[in-house]
Amino acid sequence: MNDKYEAKYDVLKKYFGYDSFRSGQETVIDAVLDGQDAFGIMPTGAGKSMCYQIPALMLSGITLVISPLISLMKDQVAALNQAGVYAAYLNSSLTQGQYLKALQFAKNGKYKIIYVAPERLLTESFLDFAVHADISFISVDEVHCVSQWGQDFRPSYLKIVDFVQKLKKRPVLGAFTATATAEVRNDVMKILQLKDPKIVTTGFDRENLSFFVKHAKDRKAALFAILREHYDESGIIYCITRKLVEEVYGLLADRGIEAAKYHAGMTDEERVRNQDAFTSDRVRIMVATNAFGMGIDKPDVRFVIHYNMPKNMESYYQEAGRAGRDGEKSACYLIYNPQDVHTNRYFIENNRENEELDKVQLEQVLEKDRERLKQMTFYCHTRYCYRKYMLNYFGEKADSFCGNCGNCLKQLEAQEYQHQLDKTPLYDTKVRLKKPQPVKRPSSQNPKLYDSLRLLRNRIAKESSVPAYVIFTDKTIKEMSMYLPMDKEQMMQISGVGEVKYEKYGARFLAEIKRYRSEEHIDETAVTAHAKIRFSSDHREN
């Protein structure tokens, strides 16, 4: 085992509290550490951020993370600071004074990781910093935005190449996205001038997500039927227009359901306040346009409802993928009405974001958008497996039956009904069907302790003015409540507990666990025997 390998795992454990990498992460990290460009196509929740945060902490200079997502910058910088990593963001949410102060700290070498919006790259003040800085690595997030064939083309991304060329030396480049067809991938590599990049595609399947399409004349009735299934769980309701956001938000308020709202027609202060209320669990439901959610790292979103059909599969995959980032089972619903097709077509034909293109290019983009809308509509009408349709769209093969989507569950129900009628074999012998797994919230063998640890976590988050999951995720809290760690050594074996976080919070959580054991008269030898099952494992995947 070489020093680089050991150091990589040391960083992962010390700052993030994990012992092993997820699929694809290590390959990307190794490439970057070896000085090779990298292109990671990894689904939402797969841990793309670790692919640039680990190298950032190991390379000698500064890492720039280029992102259009103010919410992602804020959340990830907060999480890094809590983990003991100096990081900052530079975007339009800062006042001029705050921006200049952060830039001065950057010049003084305070930060290892700096998040920056693409619009800032070629500004005089930022260039003055960048051309004199030791920049080892540039990571481009949401990189599909650089391609006019991508679903979210942003002309500001074209500034990245000009920016890189102005630097004293070319840093290693990393490109990351959750959604990229082969055409978009090739376009990105060409535009960003990636040099022999290590391409890592981990696959688009999110096995913990269940997909459903509800054809409904009465959207409101369909919405409340879904919400009844997810009482007291955290979820997002996406609406196609600001007007519908306000309408749905009002419907929830009329029924006493506490929620927040988010759309571009609100002030920056309102959006920030409402986003913080959602990420900090002060409200469980967010009603929003697609302006909300890109980069939101809230891991315990148990359901995502699309009140309207999105305009393409890429958008749907990305937005629905905000459910279940912690790997727990979660559900994604799309409420479909034929009017959605007409509304999306109107938005496509009247899109003003690509006016910089000439007439020929503009028509090519429009034709692509029309085709994407057609494919999205086919998804809503297919009678076959939704997961298979989605994976096939992104160029992946998939089984014809996932056992965990609306259409596959209907197929199971039909076979079970037929079984009752004629006593035929329950499962079709031609297709090996898997029993569906129920969608449920994270459970614990000690639910009382789980709740008290979550309350403690939320109090600490409030004291620190950060979202609760930045302290510890629900998954980490669940493991604590299940395995009852008794000391630092055992606490450090809990997934998500790193050295820095243990020093900050470990004693308070151990005290709460000790109090619970005492109140419940749990025998310490029994605790030790139970804990050995978990603590004998040396690998905690992030």
Coordinates of C-alpha atoms in Angstrom, one line a residue:
M1 CA 0.0 0.0 0.0
N2 CA 1.7 3.3 -1.1
D3 CA 1.7 6.6 0.8
K4 CA -0.8 8.2 -1.6
Y5 CA -3.3 5.4 -1.0
E6 CA -2.9 5.6 2.7
A7 CA -3.2 9.4 2.7
K8 CA -6.4 9.3 0.6
Y9 CA -8.1 7.0 3.2
D10 CA -6.7 9.1 6.1
V11 CA -8.3 12.2 4.6
L12 CA -11.6 10.4 4.0
K13 CA -11.8 9.2 7.6
K14 CA -10.5 12.3 9.3
Y15 CA -12.7 14.9 7.6
F16 CA -15.7 12.9 6.4
G17 CA -15.9 9.9 8.8
Y18 CA -15.9 7.1 6.2
D19 CA -13.6 4.2 5.6
S20 CA -14.4 3.3 2.0
F21 CA -15.4 5.0 -1.2
R22 CA -18.5 4.7 -3.3
S23 CA -18.5 3.3 -6.8
G24 CA -16.3 5.5 -9.2
Q25 CA -15.1 7.9 -6.6
E26 CA -11.7 6.3 -6.0
T27 CA -11.0 6.0 -9.8
V28 CA -11.7 9.7 -10.3
I29 CA -9.7 10.8 -7.3
D30 CA -6.7 8.7 -8.3
A31 CA -6.7 10.2 -11.8
V32 CA -6.7 13.8 -10.4
L33 CA -3.9 13.0 -7.9
D34 CA -1.9 11.6 -10.8
G35 CA -2.4 14.9 -12.8
Q36 CA -4.9 13.5 -15.2
D37 CA -8.1 15.3 -16.3
A38 CA -11.3 13.5 -15.2
F39 CA -14.9 13.3 -16.3
G40 CA -17.4 11.9 -13.8
I41 CA -20.9 11.1 -14.9
M42 CA -22.6 10.0 -11.6
P43 CA -26.2 10.1 -10.5
T44 CA -27.5 12.6 -7.9
G45 CA -26.6 11.3 -4.4
A46 CA -23.6 9.3 -5.7
G47 CA -21.1 11.5 -4.0
K48 CA -19.6 13.6 -6.8
S49 CA -18.5 16.3 -4.3
M50 CA -16.1 13.8 -2.7
C51 CA -14.3 13.4 -6.1
Y52 CA -13.0 17.0 -5.9
Q53 CA -13.0 17.6 -2.1
I54 CA -10.6 14.7 -1.4
P55 CA -8.0 15.8 -4.0
A56 CA -8.4 19.4 -2.9
L57 CA -7.2 18.5 0.6
M58 CA -4.3 16.5 -0.8
L59 CA -3.0 18.7 -3.6
S60 CA -0.5 21.5 -2.7
G61 CA -2.5 24.5 -4.1
I62 CA -6.1 25.8 -4.2
T63 CA -9.0 24.0 -5.8
L64 CA -11.6 26.0 -7.6
V65 CA -15.1 24.5 -7.9
I66 CA -17.1 26.2 -10.7
S67 CA -20.8 25.9 -10.1
P68 CA -23.9 27.9 -11.0
L69 CA -25.7 26.8 -7.8
I70 CA -25.6 29.3 -5.0
S71 CA -27.5 26.8 -2.8
L72 CA -24.8 24.1 -3.4
M73 CA -22.0 26.5 -2.6
K74 CA -23.5 27.6 0.7
D75 CA -24.4 24.1 1.8
Q76 CA -21.1 22.5 0.9
V77 CA -19.0 25.3 2.4
A78 CA -21.0 25.0 5.6
A79 CA -20.4 21.2 5.6
L80 CA -16.7 21.6 4.9
N81 CA -16.2 24.2 7.6
Q82 CA -18.0 21.9 10.1
A83 CA -15.6 19.1 9.1
G84 CA -12.6 21.4 9.8
V85 CA -11.8 22.4 6.2
Y86 CA -11.4 26.1 5.3
A87 CA -13.6 26.8 2.3
A88 CA -15.4 29.8 0.8
Y89 CA -17.8 30.8 -1.9
L90 CA -17.8 33.8 -4.3
N91 CA -21.2 34.5 -5.9
S92 CA -24.0 37.1 -6.2
S93 CA -25.4 36.3 -2.7
L94 CA -22.5 38.2 -1.1
T95 CA -22.4 42.0 -0.7
Q96 CA -19.5 43.8 -2.3
G97 CA -17.9 44.1 1.1
Q98 CA -18.2 40.4 1.8
Y99 CA -17.0 39.5 -1.6
L100 CA -13.8 41.7 -1.3
K101 CA -13.1 40.4 2.2
A102 CA -13.4 36.7 1.0
L103 CA -11.2 37.5 -1.9
Q104 CA -8.6 39.0 0.4
F105 CA -8.7 35.9 2.6
A106 CA -8.2 33.8 -0.6
K107 CA -5.2 35.9 -1.6
N108 CA -3.7 35.3 1.9
G109 CA -4.0 31.6 1.4
K110 CA -6.7 30.9 3.9
Y111 CA -8.9 28.6 1.8
K112 CA -8.1 25.2 0.3
I113 CA -11.4 25.1 -1.7
I114 CA -13.1 28.1 -3.3
Y115 CA -16.6 27.8 -4.9
V116 CA -17.1 30.4 -7.7
A117 CA -19.9 31.1 -10.1
P118 CA -18.9 31.0 -13.8
E119 CA -20.0 34.7 -14.3
R120 CA -17.2 35.8 -11.8
L121 CA -14.3 34.1 -13.6
L122 CA -13.4 36.9 -16.0
T123 CA -14.1 39.8 -13.7
E124 CA -11.1 42.0 -13.0
S125 CA -11.1 41.4 -9.3
F126 CA -11.3 37.6 -9.5
L127 CA -8.7 37.4 -12.3
D128 CA -6.3 39.6 -10.3
F129 CA -6.5 36.9 -7.6
A130 CA -6.5 33.9 -9.8
V131 CA -3.5 34.7 -12.1
H132 CA -1.3 35.1 -9.0
A133 CA -2.7 32.1 -7.1
D134 CA -1.4 28.5 -7.0
I135 CA -4.4 26.7 -8.5
S136 CA -3.8 23.0 -8.6
F137 CA -7.3 21.8 -9.7
I138 CA -10.4 23.2 -11.3
S139 CA -13.6 21.2 -10.9
V140 CA -16.6 22.1 -13.1
D141 CA -19.9 21.0 -11.6
E142 CA -23.1 20.6 -13.6
V143 CA -20.8 20.5 -16.6
H144 CA -23.6 19.6 -19.0
C145 CA -24.4 23.4 -18.9
V146 CA -21.4 24.0 -21.2
S147 CA -23.0 22.2 -24.1
Q148 CA -25.8 23.8 -26.1
W149 CA -27.1 20.2 -26.6
G150 CA -27.5 19.8 -22.9
Q151 CA -30.9 20.5 -21.2
D152 CA -29.5 23.5 -19.2
F153 CA -27.1 25.3 -21.6
R154 CA -25.6 28.3 -19.9
P155 CA -23.5 30.7 -22.1
S156 CA -21.5 31.8 -19.0
Y157 CA -19.9 28.3 -18.9
L158 CA -18.2 29.1 -22.2
K159 CA -16.0 31.5 -20.2
I160 CA -14.3 28.6 -18.4
V161 CA -11.8 27.9 -21.3
D162 CA -10.9 31.6 -21.6
F163 CA -10.3 31.7 -17.8
V164 CA -8.1 28.6 -17.8
Q165 CA -6.0 30.0 -20.7
K166 CA -5.2 33.2 -18.6
L167 CA -3.7 31.3 -15.7
K168 CA 0.1 30.9 -15.3
K169 CA -0.1 27.1 -15.6
R170 CA -2.9 24.9 -16.6
P171 CA -4.4 23.1 -13.6
V172 CA -5.9 19.6 -13.7
L173 CA -9.5 19.8 -14.9
G174 CA -12.4 17.8 -13.5
A175 CA -15.9 17.7 -15.1
F176 CA -18.9 16.4 -13.2
T177 CA -22.6 15.9 -14.0
A178 CA -25.5 13.6 -13.1
T179 CA -27.0 13.7 -16.6
A180 CA -25.1 13.5 -19.9
T181 CA -26.0 11.6 -23.1
A182 CA -23.1 10.5 -25.3
E183 CA -23.6 13.5 -27.5
V184 CA -23.4 15.9 -24.6
R185 CA -20.4 14.1 -23.1
N186 CA -18.4 14.5 -26.4
D187 CA -19.4 18.1 -26.7
V188 CA -18.2 18.9 -23.2
M189 CA -14.8 17.3 -23.7
K190 CA -14.3 19.2 -26.9
I191 CA -15.4 22.6 -25.5
L192 CA -13.5 22.4 -22.2
Q193 CA -10.5 20.9 -24.1
L194 CA -10.1 18.1 -21.6
K195 CA -6.8 16.2 -22.2
D196 CA -7.1 12.5 -22.3
P197 CA -9.6 12.5 -19.4
K198 CA -10.3 9.5 -17.2
I199 CA -14.0 9.0 -17.9
V200 CA -16.0 7.4 -15.1
T201 CA -19.7 6.5 -15.6
T202 CA -21.2 4.8 -12.5
G203 CA -24.6 4.3 -14.0
F204 CA -27.9 6.1 -13.6
D205 CA -29.8 3.6 -11.6
R206 CA -31.0 4.7 -8.1
E207 CA -32.2 1.4 -6.6
N208 CA -33.6 3.1 -3.5
L209 CA -36.0 5.2 -5.5
S210 CA -39.5 4.1 -6.5
F211 CA -41.1 5.8 -9.5
F212 CA -44.8 6.4 -10.1
V213 CA -46.9 8.3 -12.7
K214 CA -50.4 9.3 -11.7
H215 CA -52.8 10.2 -14.5
A216 CA -55.2 12.5 -12.9
K217 CA -57.9 14.9 -14.0
D218 CA -58.0 16.2 -10.4
R219 CA -54.4 17.1 -9.6
K220 CA -55.3 18.3 -6.1
A221 CA -57.0 15.1 -5.1
A222 CA -54.0 13.1 -6.4
L223 CA -51.6 15.4 -4.5
F224 CA -53.3 14.9 -1.2
A225 CA -53.6 11.2 -1.7
I226 CA -49.8 11.0 -2.1
L227 CA -49.2 13.3 0.9
R228 CA -51.3 11.1 3.1
E229 CA -48.9 8.3 2.4
H230 CA -46.0 10.4 3.5
Y231 CA -47.3 12.0 6.6
D232 CA -44.5 13.8 8.7
E233 CA -41.8 13.0 6.1
S234 CA -39.6 15.5 4.3
G235 CA -40.5 16.1 0.6
I236 CA -40.4 18.5 -2.4
I237 CA -43.4 19.4 -4.6
Y238 CA -42.3 20.8 -8.0
C239 CA -44.7 23.0 -10.0
I240 CA -44.2 24.2 -13.5
T241 CA -45.0 27.9 -12.9
R242 CA -44.7 30.4 -10.1
K243 CA -48.5 30.8 -10.1
L244 CA -49.0 27.1 -9.4
V245 CA -46.4 27.2 -6.6
E246 CA -48.5 29.9 -4.9
E247 CA -51.7 27.9 -5.6
V248 CA -50.4 24.6 -4.1
Y249 CA -48.7 26.4 -1.2
G250 CA -52.1 28.0 -0.5
L251 CA -53.9 24.6 -0.7
L252 CA -51.5 23.2 1.9
A253 CA -51.9 26.2 4.2
D254 CA -55.7 25.9 4.0
R255 CA -55.4 22.3 5.2
G256 CA -53.0 23.2 8.0
I257 CA -50.0 21.6 6.3
E258 CA -46.9 23.6 7.1
A259 CA -44.7 24.2 4.1
A260 CA -42.3 26.7 2.5
K261 CA -42.3 28.0 -1.1
Y262 CA -39.5 28.9 -3.5
H263 CA -39.6 30.5 -7.0
A264 CA -37.8 33.2 -8.9
G265 CA -40.5 35.8 -8.3
M266 CA -39.6 36.0 -4.6
T267 CA -36.9 38.2 -3.1
D268 CA -33.5 36.8 -2.4
E269 CA -34.2 37.1 1.4
E270 CA -37.4 35.2 1.1
R271 CA -35.8 32.4 -0.8
V272 CA -32.9 32.1 1.5
R273 CA -35.2 32.1 4.6
N274 CA -37.5 29.5 3.2
Q275 CA -34.6 27.3 2.0
D276 CA -33.1 27.4 5.4
A277 CA -36.4 26.5 7.0
F278 CA -36.6 23.4 4.8
T279 CA -33.0 22.3 5.1
S280 CA -33.1 22.8 8.9
D281 CA -36.4 20.8 9.2
R282 CA -38.4 23.7 10.6
V283 CA -40.8 22.8 7.8
R284 CA -41.1 19.4 6.1
I285 CA -42.4 20.3 2.7
M286 CA -41.0 22.7 0.0
V287 CA -43.3 23.8 -2.9
A288 CA -41.1 25.1 -5.7
T289 CA -40.4 25.6 -9.3
N290 CA -37.3 24.0 -10.8
A291 CA -35.3 27.1 -9.6
F292 CA -35.1 25.2 -6.3
G293 CA -33.0 22.1 -5.5
M294 CA -30.0 22.0 -7.8
G295 CA -27.2 21.4 -5.4
I296 CA -29.4 21.0 -2.3
D297 CA -27.7 18.4 -0.3
K298 CA -30.5 17.5 2.1
P299 CA -30.1 13.8 2.4
D300 CA -33.4 12.8 4.1
V301 CA -35.9 13.9 1.4
R302 CA -38.3 10.9 1.4
F303 CA -40.5 11.9 -1.5
V304 CA -40.5 14.2 -4.6
I305 CA -43.8 15.1 -6.3
H306 CA -43.9 16.6 -9.7
Y307 CA -47.3 18.4 -9.8
N308 CA -46.7 18.8 -13.6
M309 CA -44.7 16.9 -16.1
P310 CA -41.2 18.4 -16.7
K311 CA -40.0 19.3 -20.2
N312 CA -37.4 16.5 -20.5
M313 CA -36.1 13.3 -18.9
E314 CA -32.9 15.0 -17.8
S315 CA -34.8 17.5 -15.7
Y316 CA -37.0 14.8 -14.2
Y317 CA -34.2 12.5 -13.4
Q318 CA -32.2 15.3 -11.7
E319 CA -35.2 16.7 -9.8
A320 CA -36.6 13.4 -8.7
G321 CA -33.1 12.4 -7.7
R322 CA -33.2 14.8 -4.8
A323 CA -35.1 12.1 -3.0
G324 CA -33.2 9.6 -0.9
R325 CA -29.7 11.0 -1.2
D326 CA -29.0 9.1 2.1
G327 CA -29.6 5.8 0.3
E328 CA -32.9 5.1 2.2
K329 CA -36.0 4.1 0.3
S330 CA -37.8 7.0 -1.1
A331 CA -40.6 7.7 -3.7
C332 CA -40.9 9.9 -6.8
Y333 CA -44.3 10.8 -8.2
L334 CA -45.3 12.5 -11.4
I335 CA -48.9 13.8 -11.6
Y336 CA -49.7 13.8 -15.4
N337 CA -52.3 15.8 -17.3
P338 CA -52.3 16.3 -21.1
Q339 CA -52.2 20.1 -20.6
D340 CA -48.6 19.7 -19.4
V341 CA -47.5 18.9 -22.9
H342 CA -49.0 22.1 -24.3
T343 CA -47.5 24.2 -21.4
N344 CA -44.0 22.8 -21.9
R345 CA -44.3 23.3 -25.7
Y346 CA -45.1 26.9 -25.1
F347 CA -42.1 27.3 -22.8
I348 CA -39.8 25.7 -25.4
E349 CA -41.0 27.8 -28.3
N350 CA -40.7 31.0 -26.2
N351 CA -37.4 30.3 -24.6
R352 CA -35.3 33.5 -24.5
E353 CA -32.1 32.1 -22.8
N354 CA -30.4 31.1 -26.1
E355 CA -30.8 34.4 -28.0
E356 CA -27.1 34.6 -28.4
L357 CA -27.3 31.7 -30.9
D358 CA -27.8 32.3 -34.7
K359 CA -31.0 31.2 -36.4
V360 CA -29.6 27.9 -37.5
Q361 CA -28.2 27.0 -34.1
L362 CA -31.4 28.2 -32.4
E363 CA -33.6 26.0 -34.5
Q364 CA -31.3 23.0 -33.8
V365 CA -31.6 23.6 -30.1
L366 CA -35.4 24.0 -30.4
E367 CA -35.7 20.7 -32.3
K368 CA -33.7 18.9 -29.6
D369 CA -36.0 20.4 -26.9
R370 CA -39.1 19.3 -28.8
E371 CA -37.7 15.7 -29.1
R372 CA -36.9 15.7 -25.4
L373 CA -40.4 16.7 -24.6
K374 CA -41.7 13.9 -26.8
Q375 CA -39.6 11.3 -24.9
M376 CA -40.8 12.7 -21.6
T377 CA -44.4 12.3 -22.7
F378 CA -43.8 8.7 -23.8
Y379 CA -42.4 8.0 -20.3
C380 CA -45.7 9.1 -18.8
H381 CA -47.7 6.8 -21.1
T382 CA -45.6 3.7 -21.1
R383 CA -47.1 0.5 -19.7
Y384 CA -43.8 -1.0 -19.0
C385 CA -41.2 -0.5 -16.3
Y386 CA -40.5 3.2 -15.6
R387 CA -37.0 2.5 -14.4
K388 CA -36.1 0.6 -17.6
Y389 CA -37.5 3.4 -19.8
M390 CA -35.4 5.9 -17.8
L391 CA -32.2 3.9 -17.9
N392 CA -32.6 3.1 -21.6
Y393 CA -33.0 6.8 -22.3
F394 CA -29.6 7.5 -20.8
G395 CA -28.1 4.6 -22.8
E396 CA -28.1 1.9 -20.2
K397 CA -29.5 -1.6 -20.4
A398 CA -32.0 -2.6 -17.7
D399 CA -34.2 -5.5 -16.7
S400 CA -37.8 -5.4 -18.0
F401 CA -39.1 -5.7 -14.4
C402 CA -37.7 -3.7 -11.4
G403 CA -40.4 -4.7 -9.0
N404 CA -40.4 -1.3 -7.5
C405 CA -42.2 1.2 -9.8
G406 CA -45.8 1.9 -10.5
N407 CA -46.1 -0.3 -13.6
C408 CA -44.2 -3.2 -12.2
L409 CA -46.3 -3.1 -9.0
K410 CA -49.5 -3.2 -11.1
Q411 CA -48.1 -6.2 -12.9
L412 CA -47.5 -7.9 -9.6
E413 CA -51.0 -7.1 -8.4
A414 CA -52.5 -8.4 -11.6
Q415 CA -50.6 -11.7 -11.3
E416 CA -51.6 -12.0 -7.6
Y417 CA -55.2 -11.4 -8.6
Q418 CA -55.0 -14.1 -11.3
H419 CA -53.4 -16.4 -8.8
Q420 CA -56.4 -16.1 -6.6
L421 CA -58.7 -16.9 -9.6
D422 CA -57.1 -19.9 -11.1
K423 CA -54.3 -20.9 -8.6
T424 CA -51.7 -20.5 -11.3
P425 CA -48.1 -19.9 -10.2
L426 CA -47.7 -16.6 -8.6
Y427 CA -44.8 -15.5 -10.7
D428 CA -44.5 -15.7 -14.5
T429 CA -41.9 -18.4 -15.2
K430 CA -40.5 -16.4 -18.1
V431 CA -39.7 -13.4 -16.0
R432 CA -38.1 -13.6 -12.6
L433 CA -40.0 -11.1 -10.6
K434 CA -38.7 -9.5 -7.4
K435 CA -40.9 -8.8 -4.5
P436 CA -41.4 -5.0 -4.1
Q437 CA -39.7 -3.4 -1.2
P438 CA -42.0 -1.0 0.8
V439 CA -41.0 2.6 0.9
K440 CA -40.4 3.5 4.6
R441 CA -38.6 6.0 6.8
P442 CA -35.3 5.2 8.4
S443 CA -36.0 2.9 11.3
S444 CA -34.2 2.2 14.5
Q445 CA -34.1 -0.6 17.1
N446 CA -34.2 2.2 19.7
P447 CA -36.7 4.7 18.3
K448 CA -36.8 6.7 21.6
L449 CA -33.0 7.2 21.5
Y450 CA -33.2 8.0 17.7
D451 CA -35.6 10.8 18.4
S452 CA -33.6 12.2 21.3
L453 CA -30.4 12.2 19.2
R454 CA -32.1 13.9 16.4
L455 CA -33.3 16.6 18.8
L456 CA -29.8 17.0 20.1
R457 CA -28.5 17.2 16.5
N458 CA -31.1 19.9 15.7
R459 CA -30.2 22.0 18.8
I460 CA -26.5 21.9 17.8
A461 CA -27.4 22.9 14.2
K462 CA -29.4 25.8 15.5
E463 CA -26.5 26.9 17.7
S464 CA -24.1 26.7 14.7
S465 CA -26.6 28.2 12.2
V466 CA -26.2 25.3 9.8
P467 CA -28.7 22.7 8.4
A468 CA -29.1 19.7 10.8
Y469 CA -27.6 17.2 8.3
V470 CA -24.4 19.2 8.2
I471 CA -23.8 18.1 11.8
F472 CA -24.8 14.5 11.3
T473 CA -27.1 12.9 8.7
D474 CA -30.1 10.8 9.7
K475 CA -28.2 7.7 8.6
T476 CA -25.5 8.5 11.1
I477 CA -28.0 9.2 13.9
K478 CA -29.7 5.9 13.1
E479 CA -26.5 4.0 13.4
M480 CA -25.8 5.6 16.8
S481 CA -29.2 4.6 18.0
M482 CA -28.9 1.1 16.7
Y483 CA -25.4 0.2 17.9
L484 CA -25.1 2.4 21.1
P485 CA -21.4 3.3 20.9
M486 CA -19.9 3.5 24.4
D487 CA -16.6 5.4 23.8
K488 CA -14.6 7.3 21.3
E489 CA -13.3 4.2 19.6
Q490 CA -16.7 2.8 19.0
M491 CA -18.2 6.2 18.1
M492 CA -15.5 6.6 15.4
Q493 CA -16.8 3.4 13.8
I494 CA -20.2 5.0 13.1
S495 CA -20.6 6.0 9.4
G496 CA -20.2 9.8 9.1
V497 CA -18.3 10.4 12.3
G498 CA -14.8 11.8 11.5
E499 CA -12.1 13.0 13.9
V500 CA -13.0 16.7 13.6
K501 CA -16.7 16.1 14.2
Y502 CA -16.0 13.8 17.1
E503 CA -13.9 16.4 18.8
K504 CA -16.7 19.0 18.3
Y505 CA -19.8 16.9 19.1
G506 CA -18.8 13.4 20.2
A507 CA -19.0 13.9 23.9
R508 CA -22.5 15.3 23.8
F509 CA -23.8 12.4 21.7
L510 CA -22.1 9.8 23.9
A511 CA -23.6 11.5 27.0
E512 CA -27.1 11.2 25.4
I513 CA -26.6 7.5 24.6
K514 CA -25.3 6.9 28.2
R515 CA -28.3 8.6 29.6
Y516 CA -30.6 6.4 27.5
R517 CA -28.9 3.2 28.5
S518 CA -29.2 4.2 32.1
E519 CA -32.9 5.1 31.9
E520 CA -33.7 2.0 30.0
H521 CA -31.5 -0.2 32.2
I522 CA -29.7 -1.7 29.3
D523 CA -27.0 -4.1 30.4
E524 CA -23.5 -2.9 29.3
T525 CA -22.3 -6.4 28.5
A526 CA -25.3 -6.8 26.2
V527 CA -24.5 -3.4 24.6
T528 CA -20.9 -4.5 24.0
A529 CA -22.0 -7.8 22.5
H530 CA -24.4 -6.1 20.2
A531 CA -21.9 -3.4 19.3
K532 CA -19.3 -6.0 18.3
I533 CA -21.5 -7.0 15.4
R534 CA -21.2 -3.6 14.0
F535 CA -17.8 -2.4 15.2
S536 CA -16.0 -5.5 13.9
S537 CA -16.5 -4.0 10.4
D538 CA -13.6 -1.9 9.1
H539 CA -15.5 -0.4 6.2
R540 CA -18.1 2.4 6.4
E541 CA -19.1 3.4 2.9
N542 CA -19.9 7.1 2.5

